Amino acid sequence: MLAEAKDASELMVDLAYAALYFDDEGMADAVLGLEEDMSALVHEMRSLAMLAVRHPREVDGMSSVLQVVSSIEQIANAAVDISKTVLHHLGIPRALIVDLAQAAEVSHRLVVAAGSHLANRPLRDMELPVAVGMRVVAIQRGRHWLTDVGGDSIVEPGDVLFMRGDPAGIVRLRELAAMERWSPPEPDEEHALSDLDRAVDTLVEMKNLSEAAIGLAYSSLVLHDLSLAREVRSMQERLDGMKVSMQTWVLRAAADMAADAPDADPAGLRGLLHVAEAAEDIGDQARNITSLVLEDEDIHPVLALALGDTDDVVVQVPVAPGSEADDSTLGSLGLAVDPGYHVLAIRRAASYIYNPPRTVRLWVGDELLASGPEEGRDRFAAICGYSIDIDEETGHVELTPTR
């Protein structure tokens, strides 16, 4: 249930931001639907945690489970808050939508039409990660959600697919699903940087930073990595400062709007403040998760087992000399397509580059911290110049150079 809740909360965040990007109330409603399932799941996990404690010495360990459950629930609540920006029409400047389009990965929702190329076929036959650079993360079939999606899953007419990957693949993806044509938003003509532009840029950075913080927080817990936990704490502190700066830019933008057009309604900027608050909340929960590592608390073994049993696994692999990754940019490697991995951070010397852009060039000694499907783990390690061997009993990972 922990694994299911983690995956569901991350899906909710993806869908909430996608709802902003597409101004799609259907996606926002899907987040609210997932919230109901999440509430039931959290309630059952709390009940089971209480029943599982049979001796006072087990209390501290089980409290760590409850702390992570609470953080997962709060992350889901933040996703609901973001989706309400769309449902309540709080106002999203077009500049934000354009900036979100520049993300390395975006989520998309599409309905499969009868007779389309996607209908009545298993996902494995479609090879969507290769064909369009996007992967299916969940399927909504009527009132049921399928989050454990594999290659054998058959797509049926009327299914709602929730995809994640390269935004450049959306146009082709919609063609395969026989949906109406869609064009990505284009930036306006260049103009002097305004206070609103600064607010939007800050908010997009907050979004990226908060999502990276969550990924690193789970990784620090699974790997029991103190340096990762400290990095998440630093990211959370940055998010606090960025929210204050963003609020300042929004207030100045509202003042500029009033000066230029006294009849203009600055209420359309409320959405920026609402989303910034939610992004900071996500960062706070990442910090809350890492506090278990930072304060060296008793961590129940079920956490590592559960978080390692989610749809995506976390790997930490250095770049070997002469490997495919050596002296290559992230973009040229195409890791999001094959093997379907997203690089959360790069450890370089004593610091991290989190949520690294496609233009980052990799060097020998860089350590890539990435998440993706378990079946792609060997391929990811091979790109970095290693073969990987995992002890099934202990979970210990051993890397062996291939050269």
Coordinates of C-alpha atoms in Angstrom, one line a residue:
M1 CA 0.0 0.0 0.0
L2 CA 2.9 2.3 0.6
A3 CA 4.2 1.7 -2.9
E4 CA 0.7 2.3 -4.3
A5 CA 0.3 5.5 -2.3
K6 CA 3.7 6.9 -3.4
D7 CA 3.0 6.2 -7.1
A8 CA -0.5 7.7 -6.8
S9 CA 0.7 10.9 -5.1
E10 CA 3.4 11.4 -7.8
L11 CA 0.8 10.7 -10.5
M12 CA -1.5 13.3 -8.9
V13 CA 1.3 15.9 -8.9
D14 CA 2.0 15.2 -12.6
L15 CA -1.7 15.4 -13.6
A16 CA -2.2 18.6 -11.6
Y17 CA 0.7 20.4 -13.4
A18 CA -0.5 19.0 -16.7
A19 CA -4.0 20.4 -16.0
L20 CA -2.4 23.8 -15.7
Y21 CA -0.4 23.3 -18.9
F22 CA -3.4 22.2 -21.0
D23 CA -6.1 24.2 -19.0
D24 CA -7.8 20.8 -18.8
E25 CA -10.5 20.4 -16.2
G26 CA -10.7 16.7 -17.0
M27 CA -7.2 16.2 -15.7
A28 CA -8.0 18.3 -12.7
D29 CA -11.1 16.2 -12.0
A30 CA -8.9 13.1 -12.3
V31 CA -6.7 14.4 -9.4
L32 CA -9.8 14.8 -7.2
G33 CA -10.9 11.3 -8.1
L34 CA -7.5 9.9 -7.1
E35 CA -7.7 11.9 -3.8
E36 CA -10.7 9.8 -2.8
D37 CA -8.7 6.6 -3.3
M38 CA -5.7 8.1 -1.5
S39 CA -7.8 9.0 1.5
A40 CA -9.1 5.4 1.8
L41 CA -5.6 4.0 1.3
V42 CA -4.0 6.3 4.0
H43 CA -6.8 5.4 6.5
E44 CA -6.2 1.7 6.0
M45 CA -2.4 2.1 6.3
R46 CA -2.7 4.0 9.6
S47 CA -5.0 1.3 10.9
L48 CA -2.6 -1.5 9.9
A49 CA 0.4 0.3 11.4
M50 CA -1.3 0.5 14.7
L51 CA -2.3 -3.2 14.6
A52 CA 1.3 -4.1 13.6
V53 CA 2.9 -2.8 16.8
R54 CA 3.0 -5.7 19.3
H55 CA 5.8 -4.4 21.6
P56 CA 6.8 -1.0 22.9
R57 CA 10.2 -1.3 21.2
E58 CA 8.5 -1.4 17.8
V59 CA 6.8 2.0 18.3
D60 CA 9.8 4.1 17.1
G61 CA 10.2 2.2 13.9
M62 CA 6.5 2.2 13.1
S63 CA 6.3 5.9 13.7
S64 CA 8.7 6.4 10.8
V65 CA 6.2 4.6 8.6
L66 CA 3.4 6.9 9.8
Q67 CA 5.6 9.9 9.1
V68 CA 6.1 8.9 5.5
V69 CA 2.4 8.1 5.1
S70 CA 1.6 11.5 6.4
S71 CA 4.0 13.2 3.9
I72 CA 2.6 11.2 1.0
E73 CA -0.9 12.3 2.0
Q74 CA 0.2 16.0 2.2
I75 CA 1.9 15.7 -1.3
A76 CA -1.4 14.5 -2.6
N77 CA -3.2 17.4 -1.0
A78 CA -0.8 19.8 -2.6
A79 CA -1.7 18.3 -6.0
V80 CA -5.3 18.8 -5.3
D81 CA -4.6 22.5 -4.5
I82 CA -2.8 22.9 -7.8
S83 CA -5.7 21.3 -9.7
K84 CA -8.2 23.6 -8.0
T85 CA -6.4 26.5 -9.7
V86 CA -7.9 25.2 -12.9
L87 CA -11.3 24.1 -11.5
H88 CA -11.9 27.4 -9.7
H89 CA -10.5 29.5 -12.6
L90 CA -8.1 31.4 -10.4
G91 CA -6.1 32.6 -13.4
I92 CA -3.0 31.3 -15.0
P93 CA -0.9 33.8 -17.2
R94 CA -0.2 32.5 -20.6
A95 CA 3.5 33.0 -19.9
L96 CA 3.4 30.2 -17.4
I97 CA 1.9 27.8 -19.9
V98 CA 4.6 28.7 -22.4
D99 CA 7.3 28.1 -19.8
L100 CA 5.9 24.8 -18.7
A101 CA 6.1 23.7 -22.3
Q102 CA 9.9 23.9 -22.1
A103 CA 10.1 21.2 -19.4
A104 CA 12.1 18.1 -20.3
E105 CA 9.1 15.9 -19.3
V106 CA 5.4 16.7 -19.3
S107 CA 2.3 14.7 -18.6
H108 CA -0.6 14.3 -21.0
R109 CA -4.1 12.8 -21.0
L110 CA -5.7 11.2 -24.0
V111 CA -8.8 9.2 -24.7
V112 CA -8.4 6.2 -27.0
A113 CA -10.9 6.2 -29.8
A114 CA -12.3 3.0 -31.3
G115 CA -10.5 2.2 -34.5
S116 CA -7.4 4.2 -33.6
H117 CA -3.9 2.7 -33.7
L118 CA -3.8 2.3 -30.0
A119 CA -7.1 0.5 -29.5
N120 CA -7.2 -3.3 -28.7
R121 CA -3.4 -3.6 -28.6
P122 CA -1.0 -4.5 -25.8
L123 CA 1.3 -1.6 -24.8
R124 CA 4.4 -3.7 -25.7
D125 CA 3.4 -3.8 -29.4
M126 CA 3.1 0.0 -29.6
E127 CA 6.6 0.8 -28.3
L128 CA 5.4 4.3 -27.4
P129 CA 8.6 5.2 -25.5
V130 CA 10.5 4.7 -28.8
A131 CA 7.8 5.9 -31.2
V132 CA 6.9 9.2 -29.4
G133 CA 9.2 9.4 -26.4
M134 CA 6.3 9.0 -23.9
R135 CA 5.3 6.2 -21.6
V136 CA 2.0 5.2 -20.0
V137 CA 2.0 5.7 -16.3
A138 CA -1.7 5.0 -15.6
I139 CA -4.9 4.0 -17.3
Q140 CA -8.4 5.1 -16.2
R141 CA -11.1 2.6 -17.3
G142 CA -14.5 3.8 -16.2
R143 CA -14.2 4.4 -12.5
H144 CA -11.2 2.1 -12.1
W145 CA -7.6 3.1 -12.1
L146 CA -4.8 0.9 -13.4
T147 CA -1.5 2.1 -12.1
D148 CA 0.4 -1.2 -12.4
V149 CA 0.7 -0.8 -16.1
G150 CA 3.0 -3.3 -18.0
G151 CA 3.8 -4.3 -21.5
D152 CA 1.0 -6.9 -21.5
S153 CA -1.7 -4.4 -20.6
I154 CA -4.3 -4.2 -23.4
V155 CA -5.5 -0.7 -24.3
E156 CA -9.3 -0.7 -24.8
P157 CA -11.4 1.9 -26.7
G158 CA -12.6 4.6 -24.3
D159 CA -9.6 4.1 -22.0
V160 CA -8.0 7.3 -20.7
L161 CA -4.2 7.1 -20.9
F162 CA -2.0 9.2 -18.7
M163 CA 1.3 9.6 -20.3
R164 CA 4.6 11.2 -19.3
G165 CA 7.7 12.0 -21.4
D166 CA 9.1 14.3 -24.0
P167 CA 6.6 17.1 -24.9
A168 CA 7.7 16.9 -28.5
G169 CA 5.9 13.5 -28.8
I170 CA 2.4 14.9 -27.9
V171 CA 1.4 15.8 -31.4
R172 CA 2.2 12.3 -32.8
L173 CA 0.7 10.6 -29.8
R174 CA -2.7 12.4 -30.4
E175 CA -2.6 11.3 -34.0
L176 CA -2.2 7.7 -33.0
A177 CA -5.1 8.0 -30.6
A178 CA -7.3 9.6 -33.3
M179 CA -7.7 12.8 -31.2
E180 CA -8.1 16.4 -32.5
R181 CA -4.9 18.1 -33.5
W182 CA -3.1 20.1 -30.9
S183 CA -0.3 22.7 -31.2
P184 CA 2.1 23.5 -28.4
P185 CA 1.9 27.1 -27.1
E186 CA 4.4 29.5 -28.7
P187 CA 6.1 32.4 -26.8
D188 CA 5.1 35.9 -27.6
E189 CA 7.4 38.3 -29.4
E190 CA 10.4 39.2 -27.3
H191 CA 10.0 42.1 -24.9
A192 CA 11.6 43.6 -21.9
L193 CA 11.6 41.3 -18.8
S194 CA 8.6 42.3 -16.7
D195 CA 7.8 41.6 -13.0
L196 CA 5.2 39.1 -14.2
D197 CA 7.9 37.3 -16.3
R198 CA 10.1 37.1 -13.2
A199 CA 7.2 35.7 -11.1
V200 CA 6.5 33.1 -13.8
D201 CA 10.2 32.1 -14.1
T202 CA 10.5 31.8 -10.3
L203 CA 7.3 29.6 -10.1
V204 CA 8.5 27.3 -12.8
E205 CA 11.8 26.9 -11.0
M206 CA 9.9 26.2 -7.8
K207 CA 7.9 23.5 -9.6
N208 CA 11.1 21.8 -10.9
L209 CA 12.9 22.1 -7.5
S210 CA 10.0 20.7 -5.5
E211 CA 9.6 17.7 -7.8
A212 CA 13.3 17.0 -7.7
A213 CA 13.3 17.3 -3.9
I214 CA 10.6 14.6 -3.6
G215 CA 12.6 12.2 -5.8
L216 CA 15.8 12.8 -3.9
A217 CA 14.0 12.5 -0.6
Y218 CA 12.7 9.0 -1.4
S219 CA 16.2 8.1 -2.7
S220 CA 17.9 9.3 0.5
L221 CA 15.5 7.1 2.5
V222 CA 16.0 4.0 0.3
L223 CA 19.8 4.5 0.2
H224 CA 20.1 5.9 3.7
D225 CA 22.2 8.6 2.2
L226 CA 23.0 11.5 4.5
S227 CA 24.4 13.8 1.8
L228 CA 21.2 13.4 -0.3
A229 CA 19.1 14.3 2.8
R230 CA 21.2 17.4 3.4
E231 CA 20.8 18.4 -0.2
V232 CA 17.0 18.1 0.1
R233 CA 17.1 20.3 3.2
S234 CA 19.0 22.9 1.3
M235 CA 16.4 22.7 -1.6
Q236 CA 13.6 23.2 0.9
E237 CA 15.2 26.3 2.3
R238 CA 15.7 27.6 -1.3
L239 CA 12.0 27.0 -2.0
D240 CA 11.0 29.1 1.1
G241 CA 13.1 32.0 -0.2
M242 CA 11.8 31.6 -3.8
K243 CA 8.2 31.8 -2.6
V244 CA 8.8 35.1 -0.9
S245 CA 10.5 36.5 -4.0
M246 CA 7.7 35.2 -6.2
Q247 CA 5.1 36.9 -4.0
T248 CA 7.0 40.2 -4.4
W249 CA 7.1 39.9 -8.2
V250 CA 3.3 39.2 -8.3
L251 CA 2.5 42.2 -6.2
R252 CA 4.7 44.4 -8.4
A253 CA 3.0 42.9 -11.5
A254 CA -0.4 43.8 -10.1
A255 CA 0.7 47.3 -9.4
D256 CA 2.1 47.7 -12.9
M257 CA -1.2 46.3 -14.3
A258 CA -3.2 48.8 -12.3
A259 CA -0.9 51.7 -13.5
D260 CA -1.2 50.7 -17.2
A261 CA -4.9 50.0 -17.1
P262 CA -6.9 51.1 -14.1
D263 CA -9.9 48.9 -15.0
A264 CA -7.7 45.8 -15.2
D265 CA -8.5 43.0 -12.8
P266 CA -5.3 41.7 -11.0
A267 CA -7.3 38.7 -9.7
G268 CA -6.0 36.7 -12.7
L269 CA -2.7 36.5 -10.9
R270 CA -4.1 34.6 -7.9
G271 CA -3.3 31.3 -9.5
L272 CA 0.4 32.0 -9.3
L273 CA 0.3 32.5 -5.6
H274 CA -1.9 29.4 -5.2
V275 CA 0.5 27.2 -7.1
A276 CA 3.6 28.6 -5.3
E277 CA 2.1 27.7 -2.0
A278 CA 1.5 24.1 -3.1
A279 CA 5.0 23.8 -4.6
E280 CA 6.5 25.0 -1.3
D281 CA 4.2 22.4 0.6
I282 CA 5.7 19.6 -1.6
G283 CA 9.2 20.8 -0.7
D284 CA 8.2 20.8 3.0
Q285 CA 7.1 17.2 2.8
A286 CA 10.4 16.2 1.1
R287 CA 12.2 17.8 4.0
N288 CA 9.9 15.9 6.4
I289 CA 10.8 12.6 4.8
T290 CA 14.5 13.2 4.9
S291 CA 14.3 14.2 8.6
L292 CA 14.3 10.5 9.4
V293 CA 17.8 10.2 7.9
L294 CA 19.0 13.6 9.1
E295 CA 18.1 12.9 12.7
D296 CA 19.2 9.2 12.5
E297 CA 15.8 8.0 13.6
D298 CA 14.8 4.3 13.7
I299 CA 13.6 3.6 10.1
H300 CA 11.4 0.6 9.7
P301 CA 12.6 -1.9 7.1
V302 CA 9.2 -1.9 5.4
L303 CA 10.0 1.6 4.0
A304 CA 13.0 0.6 2.0
L305 CA 11.1 -2.5 0.8
A306 CA 8.0 -0.6 -0.1
L307 CA 9.7 2.4 -1.8
G308 CA 11.9 0.0 -3.7
D309 CA 8.8 -1.9 -4.9
T310 CA 7.1 1.1 -6.6
D311 CA 6.6 1.3 -10.4
D312 CA 10.0 3.1 -10.7
V313 CA 13.2 2.0 -9.1
V314 CA 16.1 4.3 -8.0
V315 CA 19.6 3.6 -9.3
Q316 CA 22.9 5.4 -8.5
V317 CA 25.5 4.7 -11.1
P318 CA 28.8 6.5 -11.8
V319 CA 30.1 7.3 -15.3
A320 CA 32.9 4.9 -16.3
P321 CA 35.8 5.9 -18.7
G322 CA 35.0 5.1 -22.3
S323 CA 31.4 4.4 -21.7
E324 CA 28.5 5.7 -23.8
A325 CA 27.7 8.3 -21.2
D326 CA 31.3 9.6 -21.0
D327 CA 31.6 13.1 -22.6
S328 CA 27.9 12.9 -23.8
T329 CA 25.1 15.3 -23.0
L330 CA 22.0 13.9 -21.3
G331 CA 19.9 14.9 -24.3
S332 CA 22.0 13.0 -26.7
L333 CA 21.8 9.8 -24.6
G334 CA 18.0 9.8 -24.9
L335 CA 17.6 8.1 -21.5
A336 CA 14.0 9.1 -21.2
V337 CA 13.2 7.0 -24.3
D338 CA 15.6 4.0 -23.8
P339 CA 15.7 2.7 -21.1
G340 CA 13.0 5.1 -19.9
Y341 CA 14.9 6.7 -17.0
H342 CA 14.7 10.2 -15.6
V343 CA 17.9 11.6 -14.0
L344 CA 16.9 13.2 -10.7
A345 CA 20.4 14.5 -10.0
I346 CA 24.1 14.3 -10.8
R347 CA 26.6 14.1 -8.0
R348 CA 29.7 15.9 -9.2
A349 CA 32.6 16.1 -6.7
A350 CA 31.0 17.3 -3.4
S351 CA 27.8 18.9 -4.9
Y352 CA 24.7 18.0 -6.8
I353 CA 23.2 19.2 -10.0
Y354 CA 19.5 18.4 -9.5
N355 CA 16.9 18.1 -12.2
P356 CA 19.7 18.6 -14.7
P357 CA 18.9 20.0 -18.2
R358 CA 19.4 18.1 -21.4
T359 CA 22.5 20.2 -22.2
V360 CA 24.5 19.0 -19.2
R361 CA 27.7 17.1 -20.4
L362 CA 28.7 14.1 -18.3
W363 CA 32.2 13.3 -17.3
V364 CA 34.0 10.3 -15.8
G365 CA 33.3 10.2 -12.0
D366 CA 29.9 11.8 -12.2
E367 CA 27.3 9.7 -10.4
L368 CA 23.8 9.6 -11.9
L369 CA 20.9 9.3 -9.6
A370 CA 17.9 8.2 -11.7
S371 CA 14.5 6.6 -11.5
G372 CA 12.8 4.4 -14.1
P373 CA 11.3 1.0 -14.8
E374 CA 13.0 -2.0 -13.2
E375 CA 13.3 -3.8 -16.6
G376 CA 15.5 -0.9 -17.9
R377 CA 18.0 -0.9 -15.0
D378 CA 20.5 -3.2 -16.8
R379 CA 20.4 -1.0 -19.9
F380 CA 20.9 2.2 -17.8
A381 CA 23.9 0.7 -16.1
A382 CA 25.4 -0.4 -19.4
I383 CA 25.2 3.1 -20.8
C384 CA 27.2 4.3 -17.9
G385 CA 29.7 1.4 -18.5
Y386 CA 28.7 -1.1 -15.8
S387 CA 26.9 -4.4 -15.5
I388 CA 24.7 -4.6 -12.4
D389 CA 24.1 -7.5 -10.0
I390 CA 21.5 -7.4 -7.2
D391 CA 21.4 -9.7 -4.2
E392 CA 17.7 -10.7 -4.1
E393 CA 17.9 -11.3 -0.3
T394 CA 19.7 -8.2 0.9
G395 CA 19.0 -5.8 -2.0
H396 CA 22.7 -5.0 -2.2
V397 CA 23.7 -3.6 -5.6
E398 CA 27.1 -4.5 -7.1
L399 CA 28.4 -2.7 -10.2
T400 CA 31.1 -4.3 -12.3
P401 CA 32.9 -2.2 -15.1
T402 CA 32.3 -3.6 -18.5
R403 CA 35.7 -2.5 -19.7

